[in-house]
Tab-separated table of C-alpha atoms in Angstrom:
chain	number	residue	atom	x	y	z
J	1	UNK	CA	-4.086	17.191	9.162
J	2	UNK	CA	-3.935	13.321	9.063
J	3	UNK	CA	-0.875	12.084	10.841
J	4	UNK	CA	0.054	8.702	11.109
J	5	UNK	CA	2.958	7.674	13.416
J	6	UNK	CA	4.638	4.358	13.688
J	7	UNK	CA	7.042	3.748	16.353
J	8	UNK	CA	8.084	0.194	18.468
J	9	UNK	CA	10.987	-1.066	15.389
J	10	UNK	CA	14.260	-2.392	16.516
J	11	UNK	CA	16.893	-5.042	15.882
J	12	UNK	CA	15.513	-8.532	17.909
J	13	UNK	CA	16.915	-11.922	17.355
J	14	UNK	CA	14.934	-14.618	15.591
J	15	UNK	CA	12.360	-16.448	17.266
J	16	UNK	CA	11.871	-13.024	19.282
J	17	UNK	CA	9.275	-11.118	19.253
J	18	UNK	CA	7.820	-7.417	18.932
J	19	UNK	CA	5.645	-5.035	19.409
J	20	UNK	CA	4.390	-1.868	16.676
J	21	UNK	CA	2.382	1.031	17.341
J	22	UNK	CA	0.835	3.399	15.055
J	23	UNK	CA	-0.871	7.075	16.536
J	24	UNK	CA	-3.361	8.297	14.566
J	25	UNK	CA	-3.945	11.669	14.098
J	26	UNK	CA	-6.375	14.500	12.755
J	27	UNK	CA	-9.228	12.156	11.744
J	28	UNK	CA	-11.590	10.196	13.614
J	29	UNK	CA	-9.578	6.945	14.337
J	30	UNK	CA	-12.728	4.918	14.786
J	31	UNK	CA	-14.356	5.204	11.859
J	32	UNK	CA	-11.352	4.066	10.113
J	33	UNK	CA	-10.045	0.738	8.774
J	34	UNK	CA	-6.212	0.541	8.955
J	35	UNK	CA	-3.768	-1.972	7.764
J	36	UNK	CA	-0.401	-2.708	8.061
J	37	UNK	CA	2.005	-2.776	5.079
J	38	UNK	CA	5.945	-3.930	5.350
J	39	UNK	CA	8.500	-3.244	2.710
J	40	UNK	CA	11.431	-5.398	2.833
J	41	UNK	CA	15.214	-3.432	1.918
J	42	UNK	CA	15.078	-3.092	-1.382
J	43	UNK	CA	12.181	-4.802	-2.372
J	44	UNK	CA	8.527	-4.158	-3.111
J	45	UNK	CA	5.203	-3.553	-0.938
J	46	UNK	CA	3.751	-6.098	0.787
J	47	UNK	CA	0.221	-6.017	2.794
J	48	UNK	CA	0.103	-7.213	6.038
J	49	UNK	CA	-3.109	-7.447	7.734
J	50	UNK	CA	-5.884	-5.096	8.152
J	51	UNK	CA	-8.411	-4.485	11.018
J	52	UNK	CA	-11.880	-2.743	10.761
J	53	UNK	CA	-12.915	0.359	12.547
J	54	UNK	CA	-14.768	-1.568	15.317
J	55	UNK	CA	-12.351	-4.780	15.196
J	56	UNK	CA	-14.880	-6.969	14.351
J	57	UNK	CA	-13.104	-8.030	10.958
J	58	UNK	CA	-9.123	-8.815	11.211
J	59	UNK	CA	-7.583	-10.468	7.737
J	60	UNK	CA	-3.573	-11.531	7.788
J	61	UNK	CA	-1.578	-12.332	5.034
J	62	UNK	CA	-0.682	-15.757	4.652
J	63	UNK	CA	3.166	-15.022	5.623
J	64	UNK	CA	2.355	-13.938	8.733
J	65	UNK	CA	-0.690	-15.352	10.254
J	66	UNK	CA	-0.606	-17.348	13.365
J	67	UNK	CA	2.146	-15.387	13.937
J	68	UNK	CA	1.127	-11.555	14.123
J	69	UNK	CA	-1.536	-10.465	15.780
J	70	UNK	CA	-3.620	-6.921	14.492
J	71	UNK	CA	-5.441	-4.541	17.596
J	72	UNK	CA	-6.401	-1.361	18.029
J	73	UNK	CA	-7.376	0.772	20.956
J	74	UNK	CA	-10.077	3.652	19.476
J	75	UNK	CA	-9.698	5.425	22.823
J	76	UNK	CA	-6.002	6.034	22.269
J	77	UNK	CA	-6.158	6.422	18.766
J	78	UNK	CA	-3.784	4.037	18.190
J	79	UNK	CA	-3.286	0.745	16.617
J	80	UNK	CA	-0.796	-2.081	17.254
J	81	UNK	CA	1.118	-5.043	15.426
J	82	UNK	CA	2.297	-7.905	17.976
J	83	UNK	CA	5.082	-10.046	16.027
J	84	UNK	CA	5.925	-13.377	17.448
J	85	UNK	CA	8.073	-16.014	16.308
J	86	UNK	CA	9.936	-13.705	13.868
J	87	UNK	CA	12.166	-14.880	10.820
J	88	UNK	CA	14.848	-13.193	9.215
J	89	UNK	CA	12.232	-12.902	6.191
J	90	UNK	CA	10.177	-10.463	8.456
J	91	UNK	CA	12.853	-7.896	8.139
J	92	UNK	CA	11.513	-4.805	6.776
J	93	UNK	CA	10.164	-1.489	7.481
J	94	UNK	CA	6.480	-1.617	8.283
J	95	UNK	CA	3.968	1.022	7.793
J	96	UNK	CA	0.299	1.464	8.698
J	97	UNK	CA	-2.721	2.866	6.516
J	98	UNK	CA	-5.299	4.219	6.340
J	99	UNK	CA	-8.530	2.603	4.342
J	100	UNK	CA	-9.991	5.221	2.414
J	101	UNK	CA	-13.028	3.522	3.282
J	102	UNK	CA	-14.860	0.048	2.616
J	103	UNK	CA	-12.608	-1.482	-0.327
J	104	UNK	CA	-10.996	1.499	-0.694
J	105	UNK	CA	-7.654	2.395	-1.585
J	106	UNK	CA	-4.841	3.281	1.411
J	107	UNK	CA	-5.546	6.775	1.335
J	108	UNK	CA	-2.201	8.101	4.070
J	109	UNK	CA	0.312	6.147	5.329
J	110	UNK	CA	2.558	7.027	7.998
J	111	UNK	CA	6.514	6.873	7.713
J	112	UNK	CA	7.228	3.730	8.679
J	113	UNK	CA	9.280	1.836	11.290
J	114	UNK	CA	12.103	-0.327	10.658
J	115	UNK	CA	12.460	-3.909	12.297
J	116	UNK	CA	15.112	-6.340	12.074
J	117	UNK	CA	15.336	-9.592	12.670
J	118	UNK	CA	19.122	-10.976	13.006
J	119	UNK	CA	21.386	-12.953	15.222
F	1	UNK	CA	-4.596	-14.461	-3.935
F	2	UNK	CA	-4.863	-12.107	-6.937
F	3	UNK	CA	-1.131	-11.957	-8.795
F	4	UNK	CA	-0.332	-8.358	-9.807
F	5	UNK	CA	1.977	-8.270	-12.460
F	6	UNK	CA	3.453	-4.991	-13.923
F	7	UNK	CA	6.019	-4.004	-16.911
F	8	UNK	CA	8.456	-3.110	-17.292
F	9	UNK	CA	10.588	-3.525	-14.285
F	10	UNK	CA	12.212	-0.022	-14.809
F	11	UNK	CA	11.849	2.107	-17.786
F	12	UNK	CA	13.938	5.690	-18.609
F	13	UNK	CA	12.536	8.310	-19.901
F	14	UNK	CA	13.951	12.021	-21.129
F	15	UNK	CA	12.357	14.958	-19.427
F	16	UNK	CA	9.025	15.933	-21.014
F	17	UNK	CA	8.513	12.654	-22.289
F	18	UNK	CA	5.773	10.110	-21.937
F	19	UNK	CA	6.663	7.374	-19.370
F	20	UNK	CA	3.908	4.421	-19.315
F	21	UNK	CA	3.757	1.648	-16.666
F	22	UNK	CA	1.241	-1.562	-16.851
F	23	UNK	CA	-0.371	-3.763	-14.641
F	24	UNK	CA	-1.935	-6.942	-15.492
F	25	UNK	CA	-4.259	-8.982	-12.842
F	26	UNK	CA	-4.607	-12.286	-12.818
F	27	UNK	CA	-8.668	-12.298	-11.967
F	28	UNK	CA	-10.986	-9.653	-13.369
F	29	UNK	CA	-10.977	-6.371	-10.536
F	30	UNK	CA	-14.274	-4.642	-12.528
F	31	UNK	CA	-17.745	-4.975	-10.094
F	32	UNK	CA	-19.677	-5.162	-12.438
F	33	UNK	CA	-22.531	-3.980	-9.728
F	34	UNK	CA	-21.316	-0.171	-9.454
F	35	UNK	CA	-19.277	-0.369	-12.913
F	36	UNK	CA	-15.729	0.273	-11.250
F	37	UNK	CA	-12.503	-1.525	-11.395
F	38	UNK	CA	-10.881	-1.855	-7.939
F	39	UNK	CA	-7.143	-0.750	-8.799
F	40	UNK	CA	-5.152	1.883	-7.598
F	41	UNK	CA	-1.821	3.434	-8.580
F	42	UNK	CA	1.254	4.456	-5.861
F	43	UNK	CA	3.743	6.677	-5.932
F	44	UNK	CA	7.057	5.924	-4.024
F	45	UNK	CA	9.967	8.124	-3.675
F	46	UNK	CA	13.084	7.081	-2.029
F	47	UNK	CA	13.192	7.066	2.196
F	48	UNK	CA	9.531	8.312	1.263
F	49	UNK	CA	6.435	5.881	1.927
F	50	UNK	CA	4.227	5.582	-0.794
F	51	UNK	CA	1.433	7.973	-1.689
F	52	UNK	CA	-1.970	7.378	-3.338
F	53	UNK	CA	-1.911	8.782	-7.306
F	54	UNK	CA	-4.716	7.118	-8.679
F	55	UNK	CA	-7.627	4.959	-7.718
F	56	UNK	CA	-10.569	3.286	-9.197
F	57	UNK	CA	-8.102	2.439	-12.208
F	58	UNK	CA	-8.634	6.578	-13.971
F	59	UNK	CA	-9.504	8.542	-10.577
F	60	UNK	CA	-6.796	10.975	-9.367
F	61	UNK	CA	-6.466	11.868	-6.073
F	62	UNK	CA	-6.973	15.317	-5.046
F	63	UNK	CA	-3.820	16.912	-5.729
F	64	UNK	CA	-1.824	14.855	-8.041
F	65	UNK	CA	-0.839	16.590	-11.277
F	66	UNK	CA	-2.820	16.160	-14.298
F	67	UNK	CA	-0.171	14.636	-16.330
F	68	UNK	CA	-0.452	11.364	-14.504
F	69	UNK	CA	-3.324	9.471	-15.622
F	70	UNK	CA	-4.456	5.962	-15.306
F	71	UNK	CA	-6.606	3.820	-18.014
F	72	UNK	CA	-8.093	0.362	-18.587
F	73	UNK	CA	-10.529	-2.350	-17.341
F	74	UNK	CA	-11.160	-5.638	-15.998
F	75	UNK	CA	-7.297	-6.975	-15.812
F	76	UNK	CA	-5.206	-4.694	-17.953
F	77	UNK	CA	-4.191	-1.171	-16.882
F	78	UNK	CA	-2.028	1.231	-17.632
F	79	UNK	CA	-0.104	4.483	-15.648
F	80	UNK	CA	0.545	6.814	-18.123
F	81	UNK	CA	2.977	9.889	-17.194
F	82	UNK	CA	2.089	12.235	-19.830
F	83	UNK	CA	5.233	14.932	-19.849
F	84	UNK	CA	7.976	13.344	-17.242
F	85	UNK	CA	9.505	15.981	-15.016
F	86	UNK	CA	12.429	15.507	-12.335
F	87	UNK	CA	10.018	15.271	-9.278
F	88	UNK	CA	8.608	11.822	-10.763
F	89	UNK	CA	11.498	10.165	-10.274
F	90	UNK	CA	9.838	7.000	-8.121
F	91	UNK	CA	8.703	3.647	-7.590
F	92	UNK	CA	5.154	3.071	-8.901
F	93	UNK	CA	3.215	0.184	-7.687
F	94	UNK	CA	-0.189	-0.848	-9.065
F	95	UNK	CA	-2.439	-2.637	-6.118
F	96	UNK	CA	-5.629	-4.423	-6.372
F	97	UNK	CA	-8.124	-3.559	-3.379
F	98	UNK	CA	-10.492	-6.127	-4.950
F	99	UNK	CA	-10.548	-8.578	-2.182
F	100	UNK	CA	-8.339	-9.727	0.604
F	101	UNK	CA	-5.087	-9.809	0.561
F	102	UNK	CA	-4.612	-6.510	-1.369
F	103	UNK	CA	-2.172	-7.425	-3.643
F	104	UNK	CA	0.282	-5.139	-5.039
F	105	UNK	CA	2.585	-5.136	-8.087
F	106	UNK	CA	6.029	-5.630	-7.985
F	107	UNK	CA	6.877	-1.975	-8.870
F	108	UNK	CA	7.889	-0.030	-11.542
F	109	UNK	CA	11.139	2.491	-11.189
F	110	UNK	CA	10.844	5.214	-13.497
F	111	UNK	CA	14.437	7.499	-14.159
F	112	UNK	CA	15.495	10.430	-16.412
F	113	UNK	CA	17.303	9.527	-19.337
């Protein structure tokens, strides 16, 4: 069974920064691309960034980039979000997902973690 | 960026009705290489993260219920929810895998009437 599990949320103060992790489970991590995906209260999905199976291809949205930083780690089946510099607007819960495959749809995501950013 | 737009915002519908949802993109999503139209369709129940109903614009995922089917071509599509029942009560977002960023609609909440 495909398991994706998100952990590393929490309340930090602006200009702080953070660090998400997402275990992947019950597929073979490395042959996956995986994204990140953040859903602010109450509002609608937004894509974050997205890293191939081997790293060798990282995109960011505009929102974030120079800001976030996208890795993985196929030996631990896991990959990771690294938030600097973050704004009240990054407030949200943040999922990762799975890539179907090569322009492919976001087949399983996991259940998300929520982080805050407030004074 | 590609500019996902769907209607209507929120729509109610009586149980074993039809509930239909559009999406319009702002660039064309068909390759016209393998003939497909990169667009997929989302479920999203509340405290729930979304699931995957529908890709390539018409294909359902293994598993969802035949009464949700997807339609169109190049930048118009449509979700159509062909008998509503309770357990459809959701957010559904339309999403263009296209290119880079992947783009997503601005969601459509679908309640009983």
């Amino acid at each position: 069974e495909v398991q994706l599990v998100e952990s590393g949320g929490g309340l930090v103060q602006p200009g702080g920064s953070l660090r998400l992790s997402c275990v992947a489970s019950g597929f073979t991590f490395s042959n996956c691309n995986m994204n990140w995906v953040r859903q602010a209260p109450g509002k609608g999905l937004e894509w974050v960034s997205y890293i191939s199976g081997s790293s060798s291809s990282i995109y960011y949205a505009d929102s974030v980039k120079g800001r976030f930083t996208i890795s993985r780690d196929n030996a631990k089946n896991s990959l990771y979000l690294q938030m600097n510099s973050l704004r009240a607007e990054d407030t949200a819960v943040y999922y990762c997902a799975r890539d179907s495959g090569d322009y492919a749809p976001f087949d399983y995501w996991g259940q998300g973690t929520l982080v805050t950013v407030s004074s | 960026d590609i500019v996902m737009t769907q209607s209507p915002d929120s729509l109610a519908v009586s149980l074993g009705e039809r509930a239909t949802i559009n999406c319009k993109s702002s660039q064309n999503l068909l390759y016209s290489s393998n003939n497909k139209n990169y667009l997929t369709w989302y479920q999203q129940k509340p405290g729930q993260p979304p699931k995957l109903l529908i890709y390539w614009a018409s294909t359902r995922e293994s598993g969802v219920p035949d009464r949700f089917s997807g339609s169109g071509s190049g930048t118009d599509f449509t979700l159509t929810i062909s008998s509503l029942q309770p357990e459809d009560v959701a957010v559904y977002y339309c999403q263009q895998f296209y290119t880079t960023p992947r783009t997503f609609g601005q969601g459509t909440k679908v309640e009983i009437k």
